[in-house]
XYZ file of C-alpha atoms in Angstrom:
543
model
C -23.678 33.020 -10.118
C -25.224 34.354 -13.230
C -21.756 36.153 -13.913
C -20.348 32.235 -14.142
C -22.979 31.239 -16.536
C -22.086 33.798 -19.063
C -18.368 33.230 -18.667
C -18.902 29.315 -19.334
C -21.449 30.109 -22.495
C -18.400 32.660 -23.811
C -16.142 30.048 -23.220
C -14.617 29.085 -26.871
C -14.448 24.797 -27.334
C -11.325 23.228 -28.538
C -11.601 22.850 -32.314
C -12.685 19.614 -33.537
C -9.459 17.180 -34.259
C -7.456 19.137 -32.308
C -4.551 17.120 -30.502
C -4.560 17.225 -26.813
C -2.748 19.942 -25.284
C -1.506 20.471 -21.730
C -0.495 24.753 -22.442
C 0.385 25.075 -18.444
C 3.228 22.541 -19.226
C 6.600 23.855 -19.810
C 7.803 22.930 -23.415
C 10.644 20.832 -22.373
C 8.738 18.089 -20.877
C 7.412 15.374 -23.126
C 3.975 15.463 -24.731
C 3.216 11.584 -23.611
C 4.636 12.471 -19.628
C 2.551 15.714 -18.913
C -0.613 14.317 -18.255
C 0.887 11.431 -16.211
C 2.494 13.966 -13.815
C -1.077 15.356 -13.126
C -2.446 11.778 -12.594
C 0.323 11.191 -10.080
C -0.173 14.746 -8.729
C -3.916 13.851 -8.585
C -3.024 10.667 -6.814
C -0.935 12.265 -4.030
C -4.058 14.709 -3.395
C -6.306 11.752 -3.354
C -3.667 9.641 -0.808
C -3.973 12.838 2.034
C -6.441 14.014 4.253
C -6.879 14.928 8.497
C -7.086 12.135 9.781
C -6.288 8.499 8.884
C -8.674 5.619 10.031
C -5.868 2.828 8.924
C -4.166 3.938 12.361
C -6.828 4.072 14.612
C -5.695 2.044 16.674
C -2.230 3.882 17.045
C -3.868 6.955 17.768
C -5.697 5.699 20.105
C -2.979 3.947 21.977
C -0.876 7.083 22.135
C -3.287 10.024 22.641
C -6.641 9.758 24.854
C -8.987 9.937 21.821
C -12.196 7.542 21.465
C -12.911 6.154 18.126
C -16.093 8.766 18.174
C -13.648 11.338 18.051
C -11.493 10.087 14.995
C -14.889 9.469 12.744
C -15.646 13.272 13.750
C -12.519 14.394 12.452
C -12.797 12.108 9.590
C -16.086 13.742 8.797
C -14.875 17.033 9.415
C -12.828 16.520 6.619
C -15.561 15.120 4.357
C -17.323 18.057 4.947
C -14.702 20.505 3.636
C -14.914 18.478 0.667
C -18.408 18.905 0.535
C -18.712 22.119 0.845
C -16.235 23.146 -1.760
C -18.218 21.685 -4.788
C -19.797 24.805 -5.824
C -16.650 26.918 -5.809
C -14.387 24.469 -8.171
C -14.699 25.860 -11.393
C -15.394 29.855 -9.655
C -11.535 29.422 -8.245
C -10.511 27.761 -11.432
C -11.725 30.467 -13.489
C -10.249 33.100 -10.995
C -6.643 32.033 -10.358
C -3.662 30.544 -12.394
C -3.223 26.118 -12.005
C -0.090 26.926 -10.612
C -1.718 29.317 -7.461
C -4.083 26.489 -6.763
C -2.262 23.416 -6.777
C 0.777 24.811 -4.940
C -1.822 26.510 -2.395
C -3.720 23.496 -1.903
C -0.332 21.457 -1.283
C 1.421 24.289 1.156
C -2.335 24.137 3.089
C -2.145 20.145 2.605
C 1.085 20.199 4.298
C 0.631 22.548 7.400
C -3.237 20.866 8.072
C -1.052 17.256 8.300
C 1.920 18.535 10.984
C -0.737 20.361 13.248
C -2.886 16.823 12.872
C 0.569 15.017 13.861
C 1.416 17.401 17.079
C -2.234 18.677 18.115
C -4.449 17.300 20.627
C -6.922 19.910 20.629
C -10.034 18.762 19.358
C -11.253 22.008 18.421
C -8.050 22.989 16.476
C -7.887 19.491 14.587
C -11.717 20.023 13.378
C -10.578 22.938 11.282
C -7.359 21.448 10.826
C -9.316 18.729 9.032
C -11.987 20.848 7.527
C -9.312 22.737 5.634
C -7.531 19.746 4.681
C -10.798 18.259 2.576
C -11.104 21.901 0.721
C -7.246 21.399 -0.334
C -7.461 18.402 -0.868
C -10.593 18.739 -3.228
C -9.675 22.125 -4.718
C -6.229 19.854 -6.149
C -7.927 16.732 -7.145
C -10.109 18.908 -9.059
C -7.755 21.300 -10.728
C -5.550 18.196 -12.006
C -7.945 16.046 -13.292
C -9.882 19.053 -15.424
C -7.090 19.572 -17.289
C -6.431 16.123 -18.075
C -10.307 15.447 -18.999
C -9.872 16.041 -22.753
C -7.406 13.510 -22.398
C -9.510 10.877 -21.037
C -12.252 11.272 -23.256
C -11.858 13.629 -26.023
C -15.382 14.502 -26.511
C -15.900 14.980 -22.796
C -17.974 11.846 -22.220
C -18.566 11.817 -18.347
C -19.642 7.986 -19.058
C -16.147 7.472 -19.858
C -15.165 10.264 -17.651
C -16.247 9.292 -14.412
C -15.577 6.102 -14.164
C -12.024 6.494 -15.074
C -12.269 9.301 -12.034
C -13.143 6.823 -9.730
C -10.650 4.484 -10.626
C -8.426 7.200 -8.900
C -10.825 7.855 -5.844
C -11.241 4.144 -5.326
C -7.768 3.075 -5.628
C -6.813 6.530 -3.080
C -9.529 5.550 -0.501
C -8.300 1.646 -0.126
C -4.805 2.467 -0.513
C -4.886 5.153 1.714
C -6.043 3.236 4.343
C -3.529 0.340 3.995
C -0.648 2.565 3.602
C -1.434 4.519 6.716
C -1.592 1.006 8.755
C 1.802 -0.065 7.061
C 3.159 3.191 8.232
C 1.602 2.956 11.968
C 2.580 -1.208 12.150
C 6.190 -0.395 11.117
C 7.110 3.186 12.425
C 3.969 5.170 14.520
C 1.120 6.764 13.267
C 2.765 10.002 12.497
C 4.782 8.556 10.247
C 1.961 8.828 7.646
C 1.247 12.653 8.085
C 5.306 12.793 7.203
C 4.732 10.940 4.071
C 2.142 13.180 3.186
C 4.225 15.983 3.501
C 6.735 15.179 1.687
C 4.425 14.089 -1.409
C 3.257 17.725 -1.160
C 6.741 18.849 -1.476
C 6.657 16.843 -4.866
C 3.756 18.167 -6.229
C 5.381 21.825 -5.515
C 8.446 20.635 -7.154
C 6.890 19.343 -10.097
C 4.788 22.786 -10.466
C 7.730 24.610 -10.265
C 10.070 22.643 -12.326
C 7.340 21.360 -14.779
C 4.577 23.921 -15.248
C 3.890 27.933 -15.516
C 0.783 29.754 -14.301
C -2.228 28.931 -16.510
C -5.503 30.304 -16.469
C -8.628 28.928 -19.102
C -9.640 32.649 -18.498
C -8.409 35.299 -20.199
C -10.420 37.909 -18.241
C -10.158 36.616 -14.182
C -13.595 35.852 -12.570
C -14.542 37.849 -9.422
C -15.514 36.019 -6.159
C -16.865 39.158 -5.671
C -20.823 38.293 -4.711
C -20.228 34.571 -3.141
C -22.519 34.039 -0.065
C -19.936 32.953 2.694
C -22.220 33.758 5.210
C -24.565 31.152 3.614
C -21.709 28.608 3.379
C -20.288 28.961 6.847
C -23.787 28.620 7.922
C -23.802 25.332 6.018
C -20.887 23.930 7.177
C -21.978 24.484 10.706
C -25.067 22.951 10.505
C -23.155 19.896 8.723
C -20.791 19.551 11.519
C -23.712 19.422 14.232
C -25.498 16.732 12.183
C -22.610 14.627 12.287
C -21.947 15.294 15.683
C -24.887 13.736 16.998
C -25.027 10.756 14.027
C -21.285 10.096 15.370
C -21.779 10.684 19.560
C -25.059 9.927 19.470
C -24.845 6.211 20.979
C -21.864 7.036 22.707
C -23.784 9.282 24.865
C -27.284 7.652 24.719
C -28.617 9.829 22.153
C -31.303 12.411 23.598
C -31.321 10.794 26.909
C -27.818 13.053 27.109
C -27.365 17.086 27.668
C -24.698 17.040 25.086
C -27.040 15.758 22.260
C -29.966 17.528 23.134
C -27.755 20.890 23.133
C -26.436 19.663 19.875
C -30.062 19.023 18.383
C -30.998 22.595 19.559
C -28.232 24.208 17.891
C -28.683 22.077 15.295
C -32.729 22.981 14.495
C -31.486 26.402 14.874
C -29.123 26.825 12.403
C -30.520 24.135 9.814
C -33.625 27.174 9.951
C -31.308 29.695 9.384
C -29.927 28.524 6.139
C -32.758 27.613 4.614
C -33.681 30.900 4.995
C -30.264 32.242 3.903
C -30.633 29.997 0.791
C -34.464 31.251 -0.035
C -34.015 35.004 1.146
C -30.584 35.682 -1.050
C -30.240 36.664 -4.451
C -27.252 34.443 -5.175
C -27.350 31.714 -2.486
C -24.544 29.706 -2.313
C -26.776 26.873 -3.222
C -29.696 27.139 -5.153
C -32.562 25.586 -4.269
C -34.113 25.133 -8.045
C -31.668 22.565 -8.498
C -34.211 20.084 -6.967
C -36.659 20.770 -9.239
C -34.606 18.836 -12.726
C -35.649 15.885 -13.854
C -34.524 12.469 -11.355
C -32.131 14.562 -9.165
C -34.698 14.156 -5.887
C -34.937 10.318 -7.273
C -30.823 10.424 -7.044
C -30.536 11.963 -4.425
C -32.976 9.932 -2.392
C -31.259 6.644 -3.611
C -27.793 8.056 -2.708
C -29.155 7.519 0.720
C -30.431 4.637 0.468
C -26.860 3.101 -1.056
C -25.268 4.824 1.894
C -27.477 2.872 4.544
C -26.587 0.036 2.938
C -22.954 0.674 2.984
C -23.420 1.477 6.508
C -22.848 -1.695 7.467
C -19.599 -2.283 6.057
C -18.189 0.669 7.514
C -19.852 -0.205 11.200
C -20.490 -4.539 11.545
C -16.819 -5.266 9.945
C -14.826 -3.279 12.240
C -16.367 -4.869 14.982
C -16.103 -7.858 13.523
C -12.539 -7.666 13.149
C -11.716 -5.333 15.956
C -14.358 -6.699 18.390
C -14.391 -9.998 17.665
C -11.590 -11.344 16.206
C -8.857 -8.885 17.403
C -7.066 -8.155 14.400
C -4.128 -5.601 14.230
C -4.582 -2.605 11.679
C -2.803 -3.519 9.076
C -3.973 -7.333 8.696
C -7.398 -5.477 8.543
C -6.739 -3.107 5.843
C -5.278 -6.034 4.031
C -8.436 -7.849 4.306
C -9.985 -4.399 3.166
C -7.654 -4.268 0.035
C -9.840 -7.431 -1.494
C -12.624 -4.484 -2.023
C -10.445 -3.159 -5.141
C -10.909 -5.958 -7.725
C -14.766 -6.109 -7.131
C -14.299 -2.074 -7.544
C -12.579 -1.909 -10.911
C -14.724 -5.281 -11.855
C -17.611 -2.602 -11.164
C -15.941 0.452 -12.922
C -15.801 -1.851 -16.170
C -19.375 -3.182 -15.592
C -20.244 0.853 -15.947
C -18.237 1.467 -19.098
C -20.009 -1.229 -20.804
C -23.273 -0.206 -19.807
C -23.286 3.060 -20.069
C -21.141 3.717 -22.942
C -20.945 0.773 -25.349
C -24.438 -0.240 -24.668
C -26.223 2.827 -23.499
C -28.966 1.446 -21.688
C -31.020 1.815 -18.613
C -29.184 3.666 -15.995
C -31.646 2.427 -12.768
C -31.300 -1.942 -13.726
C -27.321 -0.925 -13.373
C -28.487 0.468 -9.775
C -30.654 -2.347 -8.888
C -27.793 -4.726 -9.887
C -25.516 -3.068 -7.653
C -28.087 -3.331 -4.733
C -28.434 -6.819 -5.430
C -24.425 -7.522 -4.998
C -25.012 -5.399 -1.320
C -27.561 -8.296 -0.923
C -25.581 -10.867 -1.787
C -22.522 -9.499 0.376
C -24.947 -9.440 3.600
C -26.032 -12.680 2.735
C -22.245 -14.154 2.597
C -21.443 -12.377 5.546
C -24.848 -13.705 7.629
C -23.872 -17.284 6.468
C -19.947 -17.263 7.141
C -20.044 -15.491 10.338
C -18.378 -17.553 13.228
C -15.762 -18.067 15.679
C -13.472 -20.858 14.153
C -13.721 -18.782 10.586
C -10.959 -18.089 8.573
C -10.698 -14.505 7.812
C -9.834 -15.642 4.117
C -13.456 -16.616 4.309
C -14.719 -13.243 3.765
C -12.854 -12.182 1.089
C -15.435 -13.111 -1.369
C -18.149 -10.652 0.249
C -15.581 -7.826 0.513
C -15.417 -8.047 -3.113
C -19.384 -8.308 -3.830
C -19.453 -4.993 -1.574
C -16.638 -3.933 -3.247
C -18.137 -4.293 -6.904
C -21.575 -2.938 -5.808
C -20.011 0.392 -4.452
C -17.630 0.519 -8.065
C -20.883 0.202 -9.969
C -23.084 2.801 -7.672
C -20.554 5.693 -7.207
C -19.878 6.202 -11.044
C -23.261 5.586 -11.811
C -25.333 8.126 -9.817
C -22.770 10.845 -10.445
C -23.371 10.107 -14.280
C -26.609 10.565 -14.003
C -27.124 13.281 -11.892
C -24.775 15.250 -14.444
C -27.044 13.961 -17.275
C -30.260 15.286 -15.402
C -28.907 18.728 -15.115
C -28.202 21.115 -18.110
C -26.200 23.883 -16.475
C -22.360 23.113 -15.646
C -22.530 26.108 -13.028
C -25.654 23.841 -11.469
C -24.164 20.371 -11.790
C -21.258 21.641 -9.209
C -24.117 22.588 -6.953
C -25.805 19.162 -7.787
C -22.530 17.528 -6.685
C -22.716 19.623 -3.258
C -25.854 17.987 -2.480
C -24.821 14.771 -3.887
C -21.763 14.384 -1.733
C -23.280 15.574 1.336
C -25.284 12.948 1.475
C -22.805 10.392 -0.200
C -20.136 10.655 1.524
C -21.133 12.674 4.663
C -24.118 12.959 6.435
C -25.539 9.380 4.366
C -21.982 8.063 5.889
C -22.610 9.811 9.508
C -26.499 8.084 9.564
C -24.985 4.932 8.421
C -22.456 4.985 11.525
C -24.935 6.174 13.717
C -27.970 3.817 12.877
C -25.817 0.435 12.688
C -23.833 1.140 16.003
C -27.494 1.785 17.388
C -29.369 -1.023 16.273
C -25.895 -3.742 17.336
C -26.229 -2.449 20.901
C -29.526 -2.857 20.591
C -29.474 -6.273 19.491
C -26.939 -7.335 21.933
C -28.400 -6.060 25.167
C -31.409 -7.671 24.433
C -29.452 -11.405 23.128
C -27.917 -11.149 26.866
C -30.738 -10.555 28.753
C -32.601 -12.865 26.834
C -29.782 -15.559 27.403
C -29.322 -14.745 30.960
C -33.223 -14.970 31.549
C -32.537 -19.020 30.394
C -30.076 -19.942 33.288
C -31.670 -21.034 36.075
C -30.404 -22.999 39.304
C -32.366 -25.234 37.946
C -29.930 -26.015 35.030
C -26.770 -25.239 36.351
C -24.365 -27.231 38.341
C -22.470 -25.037 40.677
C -19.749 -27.222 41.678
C -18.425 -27.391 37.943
C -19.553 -24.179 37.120
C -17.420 -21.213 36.271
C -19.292 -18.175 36.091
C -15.597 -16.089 35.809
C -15.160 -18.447 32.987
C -18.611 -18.024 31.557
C -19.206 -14.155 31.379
C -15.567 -13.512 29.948
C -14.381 -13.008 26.177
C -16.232 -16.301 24.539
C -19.339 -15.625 25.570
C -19.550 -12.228 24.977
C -17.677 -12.718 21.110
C -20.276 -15.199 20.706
C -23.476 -12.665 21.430
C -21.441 -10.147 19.598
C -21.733 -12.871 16.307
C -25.376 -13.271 16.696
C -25.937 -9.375 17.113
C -24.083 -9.234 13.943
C -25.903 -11.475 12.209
C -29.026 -10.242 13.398
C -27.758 -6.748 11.540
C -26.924 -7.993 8.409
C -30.478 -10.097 8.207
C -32.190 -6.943 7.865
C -29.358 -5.576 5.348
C -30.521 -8.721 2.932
C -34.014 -7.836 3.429
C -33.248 -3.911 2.694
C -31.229 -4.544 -0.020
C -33.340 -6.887 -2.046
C -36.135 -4.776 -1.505
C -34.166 -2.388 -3.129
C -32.786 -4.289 -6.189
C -36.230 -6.034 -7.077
C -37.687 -2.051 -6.956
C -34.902 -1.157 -9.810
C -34.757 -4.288 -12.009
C -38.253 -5.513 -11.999
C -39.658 -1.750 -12.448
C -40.033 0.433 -15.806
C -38.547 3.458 -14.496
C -38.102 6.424 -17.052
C -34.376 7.128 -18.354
C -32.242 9.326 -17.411
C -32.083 10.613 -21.128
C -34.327 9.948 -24.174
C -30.882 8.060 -26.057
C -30.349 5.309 -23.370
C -31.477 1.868 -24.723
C -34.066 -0.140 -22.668
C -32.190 -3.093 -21.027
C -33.535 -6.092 -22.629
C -35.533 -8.592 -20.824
C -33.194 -11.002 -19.289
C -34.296 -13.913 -20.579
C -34.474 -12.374 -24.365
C -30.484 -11.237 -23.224
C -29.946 -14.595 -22.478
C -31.270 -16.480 -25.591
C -29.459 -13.609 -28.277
C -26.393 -14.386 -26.111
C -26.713 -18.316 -26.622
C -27.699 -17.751 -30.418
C -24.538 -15.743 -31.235
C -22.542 -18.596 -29.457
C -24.144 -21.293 -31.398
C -23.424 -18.895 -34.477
C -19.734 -18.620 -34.000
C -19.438 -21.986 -33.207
């Protein structure tokens, strides 16, 4: 790794004033077009994966998979995405933009068909784990060449947010394309589209670009610790297997989980002490000691417990409860993207017009999770209109577009060394969008069942012979669909009562504390009601 610090230090900048250039571009194809293509090659990257949740239930009508076993393929492929973080800008620096975009498209490709013919569990894990390092490895490689385009001075406040206007757009859209594919033809029908957008990117490459490298001497990948990465990705995919089965099978009252939790204490030991015993882990375990990345890192947690509950009491909700098909879901879903881009602007004016306190952004976002949990505890019933909760998918929606952006901004503000950030973002998305994700699942689907079990004991306990009439009585009647829907809605709401609690705990923490800045330049946020009487004066003023 110290190799990669001395390349990047070598590394000549762009003179100042210089117009954007895009050299891997052939010279036929306009200036204004070429870094369009890469958005819409970045898009198609950002539109695959293993696995597609907006046909679960199509692949679980056709093969003999449980939902369990879909979120562990999901995951499987978070984790290759995970993983991957720390050797972006080594691969980058070692082969041409042509080798890796057409490589991570041709391995795009074959991961979709065997996800579309396999039924082997084992063989659709890696399947998927491969799929999130393509799919990564492309996403990156476009949108780095394209970031001088964005923002000219490389300002990751500007930078980010616009990255996640991408991501955002990729992760909703994904997931209502792949229900309008499964509702209209079957659920393979989106691994075929996918395929044939990887074709396009290979066209375009071909057609459109030449091999490019930044470098003009290659890096060597001579020296990377593979052992100490496949050790992490092992102990990554136990984790999540126990987060994901663990209710399933009863947690540690089951064989399967304790096995897992063996295995799992086993070789969680032995990385740490491949990471502390190796010259050049593949992590490096100083990163935790900058400035506010534990603080980051332990609030990316916290966010994802939070968001836990969207991912876990909504589908049951709609799947449970109301019985909604797929793609009526996902178009309920799609009312998460305004309240996502209202969030994205919300952290362009913050953190790059104003410049001020990067933790009151956070605690405002917490306080939208609040106010979504509170929407959702006081809509919640069986004659409501699903239109009804449009206005909380939003809130959660807008507090996820403002948190995202935000922590990644300042976790690449609180660490000085490019070669480190990559490793910063390892750990970051780990626990942002994987094992945070996996808890999330696994605590939420714990506590409902929970909850419900002890609503219908509780419930049964009250009916006595005393009460009942059994000559009108109709206990068939009784113990069907409405009555357990109806327990189902107060376990729910039981659930989402602690999620106000947690979250405004949370948001009072961030906006009514002084913590320190990220960096010594931010602004302090001013008090709100000084904000509110300089707003009110400048009004007057104009008028």
């Amino acid at each position: 790794m110290g190799k990669l610090t001395e390349f990047l230090m070598k590394a000549p900048s762009p003179p100042a004033g210089m117009p954007f250039c895009m050299p891997m571009m052939k010279g036929w194809v306009p200036r204004r077009l070429q870094p369009w293509i890469y958005v819409l090659t970045a898009l198609c990257f950002q539109f695959s994966g293993g696995i597609y949740l907006g046909a679960l239930d199509e692949i679980r009508g056709t093969t003999s998979f449980m939902i369990e076993d879909v979120m562990f393929l999901l995951y499987a492929t978070l984790a290759g995405m995970a993983m991957w973080f720390p050797m972006l800008f080594r691969m980058k620096f070692r082969f041409t933009n042509q080798q890796l975009i057409c490589t991570s498209a041709i391995v795009m490709g074959i991961c979709n068909i065997i996800t579309m013919y396999s039924h082997s569990m084992p063989v659709l894990v890696v399947a998927c784990f491969i799929a999130g390092i393509a799919k990564i490895q492309g996403t990156f490689e476009c949108m780095s060449n394209i970031q001088l385009w964005i923002t000219p001075k490389r300002d990751f406040a500007v930078f980010f947010p616009v990255l996640h206007i991408i991501l955002l757009t990729a992760i909703e859209g994904g997931g209502w394309l792949a229900a309008w594919m499964g509702h209209h033809f079957t659920w393979q029908m989106m691994h075929t589209f996918t395929v044939g957008t990887m074709s396009f990117v290979l066209l375009t490459q071909v057609v459109m670009c030449r091999p490019f490298c930044p470098m003009p001497n290659r890096f060597s990948l001579k020296g990377t610790d593979w052992q100490g990465a496949l050790l992490i990705c092992i102990t990554m995919l136990l984790f999540s297997y126990i987060f994901v089965y663990g209710d399933h099978y009863r947690w540690f009252a089951s064989h399967h989980i304790r096995m897992a939790g063996a295995f799992t204490l086993i070789f969680a030991g032995l990385t740490f002490y491949r990471l502390i015993s190796n010259r050049y882990p593949y992590i490096e375990l100083r990163l935790l000691k900058f400035r506010n990345v534990v603080p980051i890192l332990i609030v990316t947690v916290l966010a994802e417990l939070s968001f836990g509950a969207e991912h876990t009491l909504e589908e049951i909700l709609y799947t449970e409860v109301v019985g909604l098909e797929e793609l009526t879901k996902e178009n309920q879903y799609m009312w998460a993207l305004p309240g996502m881009f209202l969030g994205i602007a919300l952290d362009l004016y913050w953190l790059k017009v104003q410049k001020w306190k990067v933790w009151k952004l956070i605690g405002i976002a917490f306080l939208s999770i609040s106010a979504y949990a509170l929407l959702m505890y006081s809509t919640l019933g069986m004659a409501v209109n699903i239109e009804q909760y449009q206005l909380a998918i939003m809130l959660r929606g807008f507090g996820y577009g403002v948190l995202a952006p935000t922590l990644m901004w300042a976790l690449e503000e609180s660490i000085p060394s490019l070669e480190m950030f990559f490793m910063g973002l390892f750990v970051f998305n780990i626990l942002h969008m994987y094992l945070g994700g996996a808890m999330g699942y696994g605590f939420y689907t714990t506590i409902f069942s929970h909850f419900l079990n002890e609503d219908m004991m509780n419930y049964g306990r009250q009916l006595t012979l005393t009460h009942l009439d059994l000559s009108h009585f109709d206990f068939g009647t009784f113990m069907g669909d409405s009555y357990l829907h109806s327990m189902m809605l107060v376990a729910i709401k039981q659930v989402y009562g602690y999620v106000i609690w947690f979250a405004l705990f949370l948001a009072s923490i961030f906006l009514l504390c002084d913590i320190p800045t990220v960096r010594t330049n931010i602004r302090k946020v001013p008090l709100w009601p000084v904000l509110a009487i300089e707003y009110l004066t400048k009004k007057h003023k104009n008028v």
